[in-house]
GROMACS .gro file of C-alpha atoms in nm:
model
  108
    1MET     CA    1  -1.216  -1.456  -1.394
    2GLU     CA    2  -1.012  -1.743  -1.541
    3ALA     CA    3  -1.314  -1.923  -1.664
    4ALA     CA    4  -1.444  -1.620  -1.839
    5LYS     CA    5  -1.103  -1.607  -2.050
    6ALA     CA    6  -1.110  -1.968  -2.122
    7LEU     CA    7  -1.467  -1.934  -2.268
    8GLU     CA    8  -1.365  -1.629  -2.458
    9GLN     CA    9  -1.087  -1.812  -2.584
   10GLN     CA   10  -1.296  -2.116  -2.677
   11ARG     CA   11  -1.547  -1.884  -2.857
   12LEU     CA   12  -1.237  -1.721  -3.063
   13THR     CA   13  -1.121  -2.053  -3.158
   14GLU     CA   14  -1.469  -2.159  -3.283
   15VAL     CA   15  -1.495  -1.846  -3.478
   16SER     CA   16  -1.143  -1.873  -3.610
   17LEU     CA   17  -1.231  -2.238  -3.733
   18CYS     CA   18  -1.561  -2.138  -3.868
   19ALA     CA   19  -1.395  -1.862  -4.079
   20LYS     CA   20  -1.134  -2.101  -4.197
   21GLU     CA   21  -1.387  -2.353  -4.305
   22LYS     CA   22  -1.578  -2.079  -4.502
   23LYS     CA   23  -1.252  -1.964  -4.668
   24ASP     CA   24  -1.158  -2.311  -4.764
   25ALA     CA   25  -1.509  -2.366  -4.899
   26LEU     CA   26  -1.489  -2.035  -5.100
   27LEU     CA   27  -1.133  -2.137  -5.239
   28ASP     CA   28  -1.282  -2.476  -5.344
   29GLN     CA   29  -1.570  -2.312  -5.534
   30LEU     CA   30  -1.309  -2.071  -5.699
   31ARG     CA   31  -1.088  -2.367  -5.796
   32LEU     CA   32  -1.400  -2.553  -5.948
   33ALA     CA   33  -1.506  -2.236  -6.140
   34ASP     CA   34  -1.153  -2.212  -6.286
   35LYS     CA   35  -1.164  -2.561  -6.389
   36ILE     CA   36  -1.496  -2.520  -6.558
   37HIS     CA   37  -1.375  -2.194  -6.725
   38ARG     CA   38  -1.082  -2.392  -6.870
   39MET     CA   39  -1.291  -2.682  -6.991
   40ALA     CA   40  -1.522  -2.434  -7.169
   41ALA     CA   41  -1.225  -2.283  -7.330
   42LEU     CA   42  -1.087  -2.602  -7.456
   43CYS     CA   43  -1.443  -2.700  -7.591
   44ARG     CA   44  -1.476  -2.363  -7.767
   45LYS     CA   45  -1.102  -2.433  -7.917
   46TYR     CA   46  -1.180  -2.758  -8.052
   47GLU     CA   47  -1.540  -2.685  -8.157
   48ARG     CA   48  -1.574  -2.792  -8.520
   49PRO     CA   49  -1.825  -2.636  -8.761
   50GLU     CA   50  -2.100  -2.884  -8.891
   51ASP     CA   51  -1.959  -3.139  -9.126
   52PRO     CA   52  -2.181  -3.192  -9.447
   53LEU     CA   53  -2.415  -3.483  -9.437
   54PRO     CA   54  -2.290  -3.790  -9.630
   55GLU     CA   55  -2.451  -3.890  -9.942
   56SER     CA   56  -2.547  -4.230  -9.849
   57PRO     CA   57  -2.424  -4.432  -9.580
   58LYS     CA   58  -2.269  -4.787  -9.650
   59MET     CA   59  -2.412  -5.017  -9.407
   60ASN     CA   60  -2.449  -5.307  -9.607
   61LEU     CA   61  -2.106  -5.472  -9.596
   62ARG     CA   62  -2.029  -5.822  -9.710
   63GLU     CA   63  -1.883  -6.084  -9.487
   64GLU     CA   64  -1.524  -6.039  -9.656
   65GLU     CA   65  -1.518  -5.670  -9.589
   66MET     CA   66  -1.567  -5.744  -9.218
   67GLU     CA   67  -1.335  -6.047  -9.222
   68GLY     CA   68  -1.057  -5.888  -8.984
   69TRP     CA   69  -1.304  -5.728  -8.762
   70SER     CA   70  -1.347  -5.828  -8.368
   71LYS     CA   71  -1.680  -5.965  -8.256
   72GLU     CA   72  -1.738  -5.643  -8.064
   73ASN     CA   73  -1.696  -5.436  -8.373
   74LYS     CA   74  -1.920  -5.680  -8.579
   75LYS     CA   75  -2.187  -5.650  -8.296
   76LEU     CA   76  -2.128  -5.241  -8.292
   77HIS     CA   77  -2.174  -5.246  -8.676
   78ALA     CA   78  -2.497  -5.456  -8.657
   79ALA     CA   79  -2.651  -5.224  -8.385
   80LEU     CA   80  -2.550  -4.941  -8.585
   81LYS     CA   81  -2.716  -5.055  -8.888
   82GLU     CA   82  -3.043  -5.146  -8.699
   83ALA     CA   83  -3.022  -4.785  -8.553
   84MET     CA   84  -2.996  -4.620  -8.916
   85GLU     CA   85  -3.274  -4.845  -9.072
   86THR     CA   86  -3.509  -4.741  -8.789
   87ALA     CA   87  -3.394  -4.376  -8.810
   88GLY     CA   88  -3.525  -4.351  -9.161
   89GLU     CA   89  -3.460  -3.986  -9.277
   90ASP     CA   90  -3.229  -3.895  -8.985
   91ALA     CA   91  -2.985  -4.197  -9.070
   92GLY     CA   92  -2.756  -3.917  -9.230
   93VAL     CA   93  -2.757  -3.704  -8.921
   94LEU     CA   94  -2.680  -4.020  -8.705
   95GLN     CA   95  -2.391  -4.129  -8.911
   96ASN     CA   96  -2.240  -3.771  -8.913
   97PHE     CA   97  -2.287  -3.780  -8.519
   98LEU     CA   98  -2.107  -4.091  -8.498
   99LYS     CA   99  -1.823  -3.982  -8.728
  100LYS     CA  100  -1.771  -3.685  -8.503
  101ILE     CA  101  -1.782  -3.916  -8.195
  102ALA     CA  102  -1.514  -4.139  -8.362
  103ALA     CA  103  -1.295  -3.855  -8.476
  104VAL     CA  104  -1.284  -3.705  -8.118
  105SER     CA  105  -1.221  -4.057  -7.958
  106LEU     CA  106  -0.909  -4.104  -8.206
  107GLU     CA  107  -0.778  -3.761  -8.107
  108ALA     CA  108  -0.810  -3.846  -7.721
   0.00000   0.00000   0.00000
């Protein structure tokens, strides 16, 4: 009789632990869904309309204009210039995209 009660108590404990784990998992999912919802709301809040495409990107800078730039900035400029040259007709779109990234980075 004592063994049966102990076994029943053990099963109740296991069921209780299992129910608690499921509850905790559901609460974690609810918290994650809430975070995703808040992030989506922030994205909608700061969403910007499409900026007009620039007339002509100025990528041919003289050495004097880049005089105060760091080595990393000069490398980035060279890579951007190469990317825009290979982009052809889409160069304006690429530059517009990079301007948006820079604006968001400055806000952050």
